[in-house]
Amino acid sequence: MKRFAPLLAAAGLLATSLPLLTATQAAADPAQEYAPPKPAWHRCAAEQPAAYECATLKVPLDYRQPRGRTLDLAISRMKSPDPAKRRGVLLMNPGGPGGPGLDLPLMADGALPAEVREKYDLIGFDPRGVGASSPVSCGLTDAEQQFQRAYRPETFAADVAWARTVADKCREKAGAVLPYITTRNTARDMDAIRVALGERKISYLGYSYGTYLGAVYTQLFPSRTDRFVLDSSIDPQRIWRGMIQVWATEAEPAFARWTRWTAERDAEYHLGATPEAVSTAFWSLVARADRDPIELEGRKLTGDDIRRARPLFFSPAQAAPFVGALKAAAEGTPPPRGVAVPEELRGTLRDAAEPASDNGMAVAFSVLCGDTDSWPRDPEQYRRDAERDKARYPLYGDMASNIKPCAFWQRPAEPATPMRIPADVLLVQNEWDSQTPLVSGQGMHAVLRGSRMVTALGGEGHTVYLSEPGSCVNGPVNTYLATGRLPGRDVTCTTVPAPAQRREAVPGQSPLPFPAGPQRF
């Protein structure tokens, strides 16, 4: 085995218990590749178009042992409508971690402009452990899946017990598999898909968490990287605790913007004629709901529940009606018609003990905890951080920094991936993104040398391309995917926020089935 270690390391096949690949090793063409059989394509479902094909690949659980235990990897395809203009394949990932992507070709087929669509076979896949790809479970209840937990001294011991219970349940039920459900192994799976399809390179469209997955691929397989679009980026230097904490730091300027916007519309929302008055009205409602929950749509909301609606404040036109409805309900008057409890809160208000599918969160915990060993192991560190950040960032700081199951997770199998190799990729970003805020996209741009970034000033909501039809980022993305031409320099453009109806009053979601919500990327 030692004699072949350099060759296997160059292929990204040596992972666990070995040093991180050097840039030279990663940049070398793989001397050996895991070569799954060619896919046996079949129609995905009788009710779906015949052109939408599915197949299953076998990939190693542990790429150190390519002939050992395997996982199923569900993939899908829609071929280019014009083989004469076809360039290659475009893999897609919707985010997560833990988001299924098998049906993305079916939806992107009608959304991509003709000059892009004709260039590619569209390839979707459920990442390892997700959906149809050997799904994993920790047997978690709905309550155990909720990691947006407010810090309070009197409940911190219960929060520590919850975090330990989640880690223990995951280790007991899926401990043989979860150490290998990581971003690096999913990137290796993407290269196995490339090999199975007989392609020299792949192009890629990744959203949110999928941007980090795509960036890791560029580092492990730089010579296999073609045209990569990373939409709403993760900051690789913040994985993963820092990416949750950035929800708190960036919620504060978003909240301040909301108070200014709402104060200018006091005649409509009756929350105050100055930003200070609007802020006071909001925090008064939070305090009132902590004493006596406010009932809205038959659901009783505590102050902590209201703060969990953090993503709403990145879109003032969606936050103001919700807060106005809370004020009316607290005063005993009928709330305005058409104002619903935000989706951000619905998952926290279900019966805590009811059976719940935990596949998405089991994978999310596996990736968040297994990608990096940067999580503190001392519960008291989380207590100190939560107390500090509750004061610094009152809307969400304590929830972001409170203890998570990663404090008790098994040690990662390998280190995180450094971003050392230049990559000519295109990054696109809304200015007011709740899940991967602008500072996060800028962080990806800073470490991924060779990248270009298009920033949509005024853009609201999470994810842009194919989910914001009027966004100013669409032109540069279409040009890059169709021709390979990156902008000569970074681009800052101005866009008009999409109507609230486009996102169905949920800034963390889009018309495409991206899984990003208040707990996801």
Coordinates of C-alpha atoms in Angstrom, one line a residue:
M1 CA 0.0 0.0 0.0
K2 CA 2.8 2.4 0.9
R3 CA 4.4 1.9 -2.6
F4 CA 1.2 3.3 -4.2
A5 CA 0.4 6.0 -1.7
P6 CA 1.8 8.9 -3.8
L7 CA -0.3 7.8 -6.8
L8 CA -3.4 7.4 -4.8
A9 CA -2.9 10.7 -3.0
A10 CA -2.6 12.5 -6.4
A11 CA -6.0 11.0 -7.3
G12 CA -7.6 12.3 -4.0
L13 CA -8.1 8.7 -3.0
L14 CA -6.1 8.8 0.3
A15 CA -8.2 10.7 2.9
T16 CA -8.5 9.4 6.4
S17 CA -5.5 9.3 8.7
L18 CA -3.2 10.8 6.1
P19 CA -1.8 14.3 5.7
L20 CA -3.7 16.8 3.6
L21 CA -2.9 16.8 -0.1
T22 CA -0.3 19.3 -1.1
A23 CA -1.1 21.7 -3.8
T24 CA 1.3 19.9 -6.1
Q25 CA -0.3 16.6 -5.5
A26 CA -3.8 17.9 -5.9
A27 CA -2.9 19.7 -9.1
A28 CA -1.5 16.5 -10.7
D29 CA -3.7 14.6 -13.1
P30 CA -5.0 11.6 -11.2
A31 CA -2.7 8.6 -11.8
Q32 CA -5.5 6.3 -10.7
E33 CA -9.2 6.9 -10.6
Y34 CA -12.1 5.1 -9.2
A35 CA -13.9 3.9 -12.3
P36 CA -17.5 2.9 -11.8
P37 CA -19.3 1.0 -14.6
K38 CA -21.0 3.1 -17.2
P39 CA -24.5 4.2 -16.0
A40 CA -27.5 2.0 -17.0
W41 CA -29.9 4.8 -17.8
H42 CA -33.6 4.4 -17.6
R43 CA -36.6 6.6 -17.5
C44 CA -36.9 8.2 -14.1
A45 CA -40.7 7.8 -13.8
A46 CA -43.6 7.1 -16.0
E47 CA -45.1 10.4 -15.3
Q48 CA -41.9 12.3 -16.1
P49 CA -40.6 13.1 -19.6
A50 CA -38.7 10.3 -21.3
A51 CA -35.7 12.6 -21.8
Y52 CA -35.3 12.7 -18.0
E53 CA -33.2 9.6 -17.3
C54 CA -31.9 8.1 -14.0
A55 CA -29.2 5.7 -13.0
T56 CA -27.3 4.5 -9.9
L57 CA -23.6 4.3 -9.5
K58 CA -21.6 2.5 -6.9
V59 CA -19.0 4.6 -5.1
P60 CA -16.6 3.8 -2.3
L61 CA -17.7 4.6 1.2
D62 CA -14.0 5.2 1.9
Y63 CA -11.9 6.2 -1.0
R64 CA -8.8 4.8 0.7
Q65 CA -10.5 1.4 0.1
P66 CA -12.0 1.7 -3.4
R67 CA -12.8 -2.1 -3.4
G68 CA -14.4 -2.0 0.0
R69 CA -17.9 -1.1 1.1
T70 CA -19.9 1.0 -1.4
L71 CA -22.7 3.5 -1.4
D72 CA -25.4 4.0 -4.0
L73 CA -25.2 7.3 -5.8
A74 CA -28.4 8.3 -7.6
I75 CA -27.8 10.4 -10.7
S76 CA -30.0 11.9 -13.4
R77 CA -29.5 13.3 -16.9
M78 CA -31.2 15.4 -19.6
K79 CA -29.1 15.5 -22.8
S80 CA -28.3 18.6 -24.8
P81 CA -31.0 19.3 -27.3
D82 CA -28.3 20.0 -30.0
P83 CA -25.4 17.4 -30.0
A84 CA -23.6 19.5 -32.6
K85 CA -23.3 22.4 -30.1
R86 CA -22.8 20.3 -27.0
R87 CA -19.7 21.1 -24.9
G88 CA -20.0 18.6 -22.1
V89 CA -21.9 18.0 -18.8
L90 CA -23.2 20.5 -16.3
L91 CA -23.4 19.0 -12.8
M92 CA -25.7 20.8 -10.3
N93 CA -26.1 21.0 -6.6
P94 CA -28.9 22.8 -4.7
G95 CA -27.2 23.4 -1.4
G96 CA -27.8 22.0 2.0
P97 CA -25.8 20.3 3.3
G98 CA -28.3 17.5 2.8
G99 CA -30.2 18.8 -0.1
P100 CA -31.4 16.4 -2.8
G101 CA -30.5 17.4 -6.4
L102 CA -31.8 14.5 -8.5
D103 CA -34.6 16.5 -10.1
L104 CA -32.6 19.7 -10.8
P105 CA -32.1 18.8 -14.5
L106 CA -35.8 18.5 -15.0
M107 CA -36.4 22.1 -13.6
A108 CA -33.3 23.7 -15.1
D109 CA -34.2 22.3 -18.5
G110 CA -36.9 24.9 -19.0
A111 CA -35.2 27.7 -17.1
L112 CA -31.8 27.9 -18.9
P113 CA -31.6 30.1 -22.0
A114 CA -31.2 28.3 -25.2
E115 CA -27.6 29.4 -25.8
V116 CA -26.6 27.7 -22.4
R117 CA -29.0 24.8 -22.5
E118 CA -27.6 23.5 -25.9
K119 CA -24.1 23.3 -24.5
Y120 CA -24.6 20.7 -21.8
D121 CA -26.1 17.5 -20.7
L122 CA -27.7 18.5 -17.4
I123 CA -26.6 16.1 -14.6
G124 CA -28.3 16.0 -11.2
F125 CA -27.4 13.8 -8.2
D126 CA -28.4 13.2 -4.7
P127 CA -25.2 13.6 -2.7
R128 CA -24.0 10.6 -0.7
G129 CA -26.3 9.9 2.2
V130 CA -29.1 12.0 0.8
G131 CA -32.5 10.9 -0.7
A132 CA -32.0 8.0 -3.1
S133 CA -28.2 7.8 -2.5
S134 CA -28.0 5.4 0.4
P135 CA -29.8 7.7 2.8
V136 CA -28.7 8.0 6.3
S137 CA -30.7 8.7 9.5
C138 CA -29.9 9.3 13.1
G139 CA -33.4 8.6 14.3
L140 CA -33.8 12.2 15.5
T141 CA -37.2 13.7 16.5
D142 CA -38.3 17.0 15.1
A143 CA -37.2 18.8 18.3
E144 CA -33.7 17.2 18.1
Q145 CA -33.2 18.5 14.6
Q146 CA -33.7 22.1 15.7
F147 CA -30.3 23.7 16.4
Q148 CA -31.6 27.3 16.6
R149 CA -31.6 27.3 20.4
A150 CA -31.7 30.5 22.4
Y151 CA -29.1 30.8 25.1
R152 CA -30.5 31.1 28.6
P153 CA -28.6 30.3 31.8
E154 CA -31.4 28.2 33.1
T155 CA -31.7 26.1 29.9
F156 CA -28.0 25.7 29.0
A157 CA -27.6 22.3 30.7
A158 CA -30.6 21.0 28.7
D159 CA -29.0 22.4 25.5
V160 CA -25.7 20.6 26.3
A161 CA -27.7 17.4 26.9
W162 CA -29.5 17.8 23.6
A163 CA -26.2 18.3 21.7
R164 CA -24.7 15.2 23.3
T165 CA -27.9 13.2 22.6
V166 CA -27.9 14.1 18.9
A167 CA -24.2 13.1 18.6
D168 CA -24.7 9.9 20.5
K169 CA -27.8 8.9 18.5
C170 CA -26.0 9.6 15.2
R171 CA -23.0 7.6 16.3
E172 CA -25.1 4.7 17.5
K173 CA -27.3 4.5 14.4
A174 CA -25.0 5.5 11.6
G175 CA -21.5 5.7 13.1
A176 CA -20.0 3.4 10.4
V177 CA -21.1 5.7 7.6
L178 CA -21.3 9.3 8.9
P179 CA -17.5 9.9 9.1
Y180 CA -17.4 9.5 5.3
I181 CA -20.4 11.8 4.6
T182 CA -18.2 14.9 4.0
T183 CA -17.7 17.6 1.4
R184 CA -14.4 16.1 0.2
N185 CA -15.9 12.7 -0.4
T186 CA -18.9 14.2 -2.2
A187 CA -16.4 16.1 -4.4
R188 CA -14.7 12.7 -5.1
D189 CA -18.1 11.3 -6.0
M190 CA -18.5 14.2 -8.5
D191 CA -15.3 13.0 -10.1
A192 CA -16.5 9.4 -10.1
I193 CA -19.6 10.7 -12.0
R194 CA -17.3 12.4 -14.5
V195 CA -15.4 9.1 -15.0
A196 CA -18.6 7.1 -15.4
L197 CA -19.8 9.6 -18.0
G198 CA -16.6 9.4 -20.0
E199 CA -16.0 13.1 -19.7
R200 CA -12.5 14.8 -19.6
K201 CA -13.9 17.7 -17.5
I202 CA -17.1 18.8 -15.8
S203 CA -18.8 22.1 -15.6
Y204 CA -20.8 22.9 -12.5
L205 CA -23.6 25.1 -11.1
G206 CA -23.7 25.1 -7.3
Y207 CA -25.8 27.0 -4.9
S208 CA -25.1 28.0 -1.3
Y209 CA -23.5 24.9 0.4
G210 CA -22.9 23.7 -3.2
T211 CA -20.5 26.6 -3.7
Y212 CA -18.2 25.1 -1.1
L213 CA -18.6 21.7 -2.7
G214 CA -17.7 23.1 -6.0
A215 CA -14.7 25.0 -4.6
V216 CA -13.4 21.8 -3.0
Y217 CA -13.7 20.1 -6.3
T218 CA -11.5 22.7 -8.0
Q219 CA -8.8 22.1 -5.4
L220 CA -8.9 18.3 -5.5
F221 CA -9.3 18.0 -9.3
P222 CA -8.1 21.3 -10.9
S223 CA -7.4 19.7 -14.2
R224 CA -10.9 18.4 -14.4
T225 CA -12.6 21.7 -13.7
D226 CA -14.2 23.5 -16.6
R227 CA -16.9 26.3 -16.2
F228 CA -17.9 26.6 -12.6
V229 CA -20.6 29.0 -11.3
L230 CA -20.8 29.4 -7.6
D231 CA -24.1 31.1 -6.6
S232 CA -24.4 32.6 -3.0
S233 CA -21.1 31.4 -1.6
I234 CA -19.9 29.9 1.6
D235 CA -16.7 31.5 3.0
P236 CA -14.2 28.5 3.2
Q237 CA -12.4 30.3 6.1
R238 CA -15.6 30.2 8.2
I239 CA -16.6 26.5 7.9
W240 CA -18.7 25.7 9.7
R241 CA -19.3 27.4 13.1
G242 CA -18.3 30.7 11.6
M243 CA -20.9 30.4 8.8
I244 CA -23.6 30.0 11.5
Q245 CA -22.2 32.9 13.5
V246 CA -22.2 35.1 10.4
W247 CA -26.0 34.8 10.4
A248 CA -25.9 36.8 13.6
T249 CA -23.3 39.5 12.7
E250 CA -25.0 40.2 9.3
A251 CA -28.5 40.2 10.7
E252 CA -27.7 43.5 12.5
P253 CA -27.2 45.7 9.4
A254 CA -30.2 44.0 7.8
F255 CA -32.4 44.7 10.8
A256 CA -31.2 48.4 10.8
R257 CA -32.1 48.7 7.1
W258 CA -35.5 47.2 7.9
T259 CA -36.2 49.8 10.6
R260 CA -35.3 52.6 8.2
W261 CA -37.5 51.2 5.5
T262 CA -40.5 50.6 7.8
A263 CA -40.2 54.0 9.4
E264 CA -40.8 55.5 6.0
R265 CA -44.0 53.6 5.8
D266 CA -45.5 54.2 9.2
A267 CA -48.8 55.0 7.7
E268 CA -49.0 51.5 6.4
Y269 CA -47.5 49.4 9.1
H270 CA -48.0 51.6 12.3
L271 CA -44.7 50.5 13.8
G272 CA -43.1 53.9 14.3
A273 CA -42.1 57.0 12.3
T274 CA -38.4 56.7 13.1
P275 CA -36.0 53.8 12.9
E276 CA -35.6 54.1 16.7
A277 CA -39.3 53.8 17.2
V278 CA -39.6 50.8 14.9
S279 CA -36.8 49.1 16.8
T280 CA -38.5 49.8 20.1
A281 CA -41.8 48.4 18.8
F282 CA -40.1 45.2 17.7
W283 CA -38.2 44.6 20.9
S284 CA -41.3 45.4 23.0
L285 CA -43.1 42.7 21.1
V286 CA -40.3 40.2 21.7
A287 CA -40.4 41.0 25.5
R288 CA -44.2 40.7 25.5
A289 CA -44.0 37.4 23.7
D290 CA -41.5 36.0 26.2
R291 CA -43.9 36.9 29.1
D292 CA -47.0 35.8 27.2
P293 CA -46.7 34.2 23.8
I294 CA -48.5 36.0 21.0
E295 CA -51.0 33.9 19.1
L296 CA -50.9 34.2 15.3
E297 CA -52.7 31.9 12.9
G298 CA -53.4 29.6 15.8
R299 CA -49.8 29.4 16.8
K300 CA -48.3 30.8 19.9
L301 CA -45.0 32.6 19.3
T302 CA -42.5 33.3 22.0
G303 CA -39.9 36.1 21.8
D304 CA -37.3 33.5 20.8
D305 CA -39.6 32.3 18.1
I306 CA -39.8 35.8 16.7
R307 CA -36.1 36.2 16.7
R308 CA -35.8 32.9 14.8
A309 CA -37.5 34.8 11.9
R310 CA -34.1 36.5 11.3
P311 CA -34.0 35.8 7.5
L312 CA -37.1 37.9 7.1
F313 CA -35.3 41.1 7.9
F314 CA -33.1 40.8 4.8
S315 CA -36.3 41.6 2.9
P316 CA -38.1 44.6 4.5
A317 CA -41.2 44.2 2.4
Q318 CA -41.7 40.8 4.0
A319 CA -40.6 41.5 7.5
A320 CA -42.8 44.6 8.1
P321 CA -46.2 42.8 7.5
F322 CA -45.2 40.0 9.8
V323 CA -44.2 42.4 12.6
G324 CA -47.3 44.5 12.0
A325 CA -49.4 41.4 12.3
L326 CA -47.7 40.5 15.6
K327 CA -48.4 44.0 16.9
A328 CA -52.1 43.7 16.0
A329 CA -52.4 40.3 17.5
A330 CA -50.7 41.5 20.7
E331 CA -53.2 44.3 21.0
G332 CA -56.1 42.0 20.4
T333 CA -57.1 43.4 17.0
P334 CA -57.4 41.3 13.9
P335 CA -54.1 41.1 12.0
P336 CA -54.1 42.2 8.4
R337 CA -55.4 39.5 6.0
G338 CA -52.9 37.4 4.1
V339 CA -50.1 37.6 6.7
A340 CA -49.0 34.1 7.7
V341 CA -46.5 32.6 10.2
P342 CA -43.2 32.6 8.3
E343 CA -41.9 29.3 7.1
E344 CA -38.8 30.0 9.2
L345 CA -41.0 29.3 12.3
R346 CA -43.2 26.5 11.2
G347 CA -40.6 23.8 11.8
T348 CA -40.1 25.0 15.4
L349 CA -43.8 24.9 16.2
R350 CA -44.7 21.3 15.3
D351 CA -45.2 18.7 18.0
A352 CA -41.6 18.2 19.2
A353 CA -42.0 14.5 19.7
E354 CA -43.7 13.7 16.4
P355 CA -42.0 11.4 13.9
A356 CA -39.9 13.4 11.5
S357 CA -37.7 12.6 8.6
D358 CA -34.2 13.5 9.7
N359 CA -32.3 12.5 6.5
G360 CA -31.5 16.1 5.6
M361 CA -30.4 17.1 9.1
A362 CA -28.4 13.9 9.7
V363 CA -26.4 14.7 6.6
A364 CA -26.1 18.4 7.6
F365 CA -24.8 17.5 11.0
S366 CA -22.4 15.0 9.4
V367 CA -20.9 17.6 7.1
L368 CA -20.9 20.5 9.5
C369 CA -19.2 18.4 12.2
G370 CA -17.1 16.2 10.0
D371 CA -15.6 18.7 7.5
T372 CA -13.5 20.4 10.1
D373 CA -12.1 20.0 13.6
S374 CA -12.5 23.6 14.5
W375 CA -15.5 23.2 16.8
P376 CA -14.8 23.8 20.5
R377 CA -15.0 20.7 22.6
D378 CA -15.6 22.5 25.9
P379 CA -19.3 23.3 26.6
E380 CA -18.3 26.3 28.7
Q381 CA -16.7 27.9 25.6
Y382 CA -20.2 27.8 24.0
R383 CA -21.7 29.4 27.1
R384 CA -19.2 32.2 27.1
D385 CA -19.6 32.8 23.4
A386 CA -23.4 32.8 23.5
E387 CA -23.4 35.3 26.4
R388 CA -21.0 37.6 24.6
D389 CA -22.8 37.4 21.3
K390 CA -26.3 37.8 22.8
A391 CA -25.1 41.3 23.9
R392 CA -23.3 42.1 20.7
Y393 CA -25.9 40.8 18.2
P394 CA -29.2 40.8 20.0
L395 CA -31.3 39.5 17.2
Y396 CA -29.6 36.1 16.7
G397 CA -26.1 36.1 18.4
D398 CA -26.9 33.7 21.2
M399 CA -28.6 31.2 18.9
A400 CA -25.6 31.3 16.5
S401 CA -23.0 30.7 19.2
N402 CA -24.9 28.3 21.5
I403 CA -23.7 24.7 21.7
K404 CA -24.2 22.3 18.7
P405 CA -23.8 18.6 18.4
C406 CA -20.4 19.1 16.8
A407 CA -19.0 19.6 20.4
F408 CA -19.5 15.9 20.9
W409 CA -19.0 14.6 17.4
Q410 CA -16.2 12.1 16.5
R411 CA -13.1 13.6 15.2
P412 CA -13.1 14.3 11.4
A413 CA -11.4 11.7 9.2
E414 CA -9.3 14.3 7.4
P415 CA -8.6 18.1 7.6
A416 CA -10.5 20.7 5.7
T417 CA -9.5 21.7 2.2
P418 CA -7.2 24.7 1.8
M419 CA -8.0 27.0 -1.1
R420 CA -4.5 27.2 -2.6
I421 CA -5.0 26.5 -6.3
P422 CA -6.2 29.2 -8.6
A423 CA -9.6 28.6 -10.2
D424 CA -11.2 30.6 -13.0
V425 CA -14.7 30.4 -11.7
L426 CA -17.6 32.9 -11.6
L427 CA -19.2 33.9 -8.3
V428 CA -22.6 35.6 -8.1
Q429 CA -24.2 37.1 -5.0
N430 CA -27.1 39.2 -3.8
E431 CA -26.3 42.1 -1.5
W432 CA -29.0 41.1 1.0
D433 CA -28.7 37.3 1.3
S434 CA -29.8 35.9 4.6
Q435 CA -28.1 32.5 4.5
T436 CA -24.8 33.3 2.8
P437 CA -24.5 37.0 3.4
L438 CA -22.4 39.3 1.2
V439 CA -19.4 39.1 3.5
S440 CA -19.4 35.3 3.0
G441 CA -19.4 35.6 -0.8
Q442 CA -16.6 38.1 -0.6
G443 CA -14.7 35.7 1.6
M444 CA -14.9 32.9 -1.0
H445 CA -13.7 35.4 -3.7
A446 CA -10.8 36.5 -1.6
V447 CA -9.4 32.9 -1.1
L448 CA -10.3 31.5 -4.5
R449 CA -7.6 33.2 -6.7
G450 CA -8.6 33.6 -10.3
S451 CA -12.3 33.9 -9.5
R452 CA -14.5 36.8 -10.7
M453 CA -17.5 38.0 -8.7
V454 CA -20.7 39.7 -9.8
T455 CA -22.6 41.4 -7.0
A456 CA -26.2 42.5 -7.3
L457 CA -26.6 45.6 -5.2
G458 CA -30.2 45.8 -3.9
G459 CA -30.7 42.1 -4.6
E460 CA -32.6 40.3 -1.8
G461 CA -33.0 36.6 -1.0
H462 CA -30.9 33.5 -1.1
T463 CA -29.7 32.3 -4.5
V464 CA -29.8 34.3 -7.7
Y465 CA -29.3 32.5 -11.0
L466 CA -32.5 30.8 -12.3
S467 CA -34.4 31.9 -9.2
E468 CA -34.2 35.7 -9.9
P469 CA -35.3 36.1 -13.5
G470 CA -34.7 39.8 -13.5
S471 CA -31.4 39.8 -11.7
C472 CA -28.5 41.7 -13.3
V473 CA -26.2 38.7 -12.6
N474 CA -28.0 36.6 -15.2
G475 CA -26.2 38.1 -18.3
P476 CA -22.7 37.4 -17.0
V477 CA -23.6 33.9 -16.0
N478 CA -25.2 33.1 -19.3
T479 CA -22.2 34.5 -21.2
Y480 CA -19.7 32.5 -19.1
L481 CA -21.6 29.2 -19.4
A482 CA -22.2 29.6 -23.1
T483 CA -18.8 30.9 -24.1
G484 CA -16.4 30.4 -21.2
R485 CA -15.6 34.1 -21.0
L486 CA -15.3 35.5 -17.5
P487 CA -15.8 39.2 -16.9
G488 CA -12.5 41.0 -17.3
R489 CA -12.9 42.3 -13.7
D490 CA -15.4 42.0 -10.9
V491 CA -18.8 43.5 -11.6
T492 CA -21.1 45.4 -9.4
C493 CA -24.6 45.9 -10.8
T494 CA -27.9 47.2 -9.5
T495 CA -31.0 45.1 -9.4
V496 CA -34.5 45.6 -8.2
P497 CA -35.7 43.2 -5.5
A498 CA -38.0 40.6 -6.8
P499 CA -41.7 40.9 -5.7
A500 CA -42.4 39.2 -2.4
Q501 CA -44.7 36.7 -4.2
R502 CA -41.7 35.3 -6.0
R503 CA -40.3 33.9 -2.8
E504 CA -43.6 33.1 -1.3
A505 CA -42.8 35.3 1.6
V506 CA -39.7 33.2 2.5
P507 CA -36.4 34.8 1.8
G508 CA -34.5 31.5 2.4
Q509 CA -36.3 29.8 -0.4
S510 CA -36.8 30.2 -4.2
P511 CA -39.0 28.7 -6.9
L512 CA -36.4 26.0 -7.5
P513 CA -36.3 23.4 -4.8
F514 CA -33.3 24.6 -2.9
P515 CA -33.3 23.4 0.7
A516 CA -31.9 26.6 2.2
G517 CA -34.0 27.7 5.1
P518 CA -33.3 29.2 8.5
Q519 CA -31.1 26.2 9.5
R520 CA -29.5 25.5 6.1
F521 CA -27.2 26.8 3.4

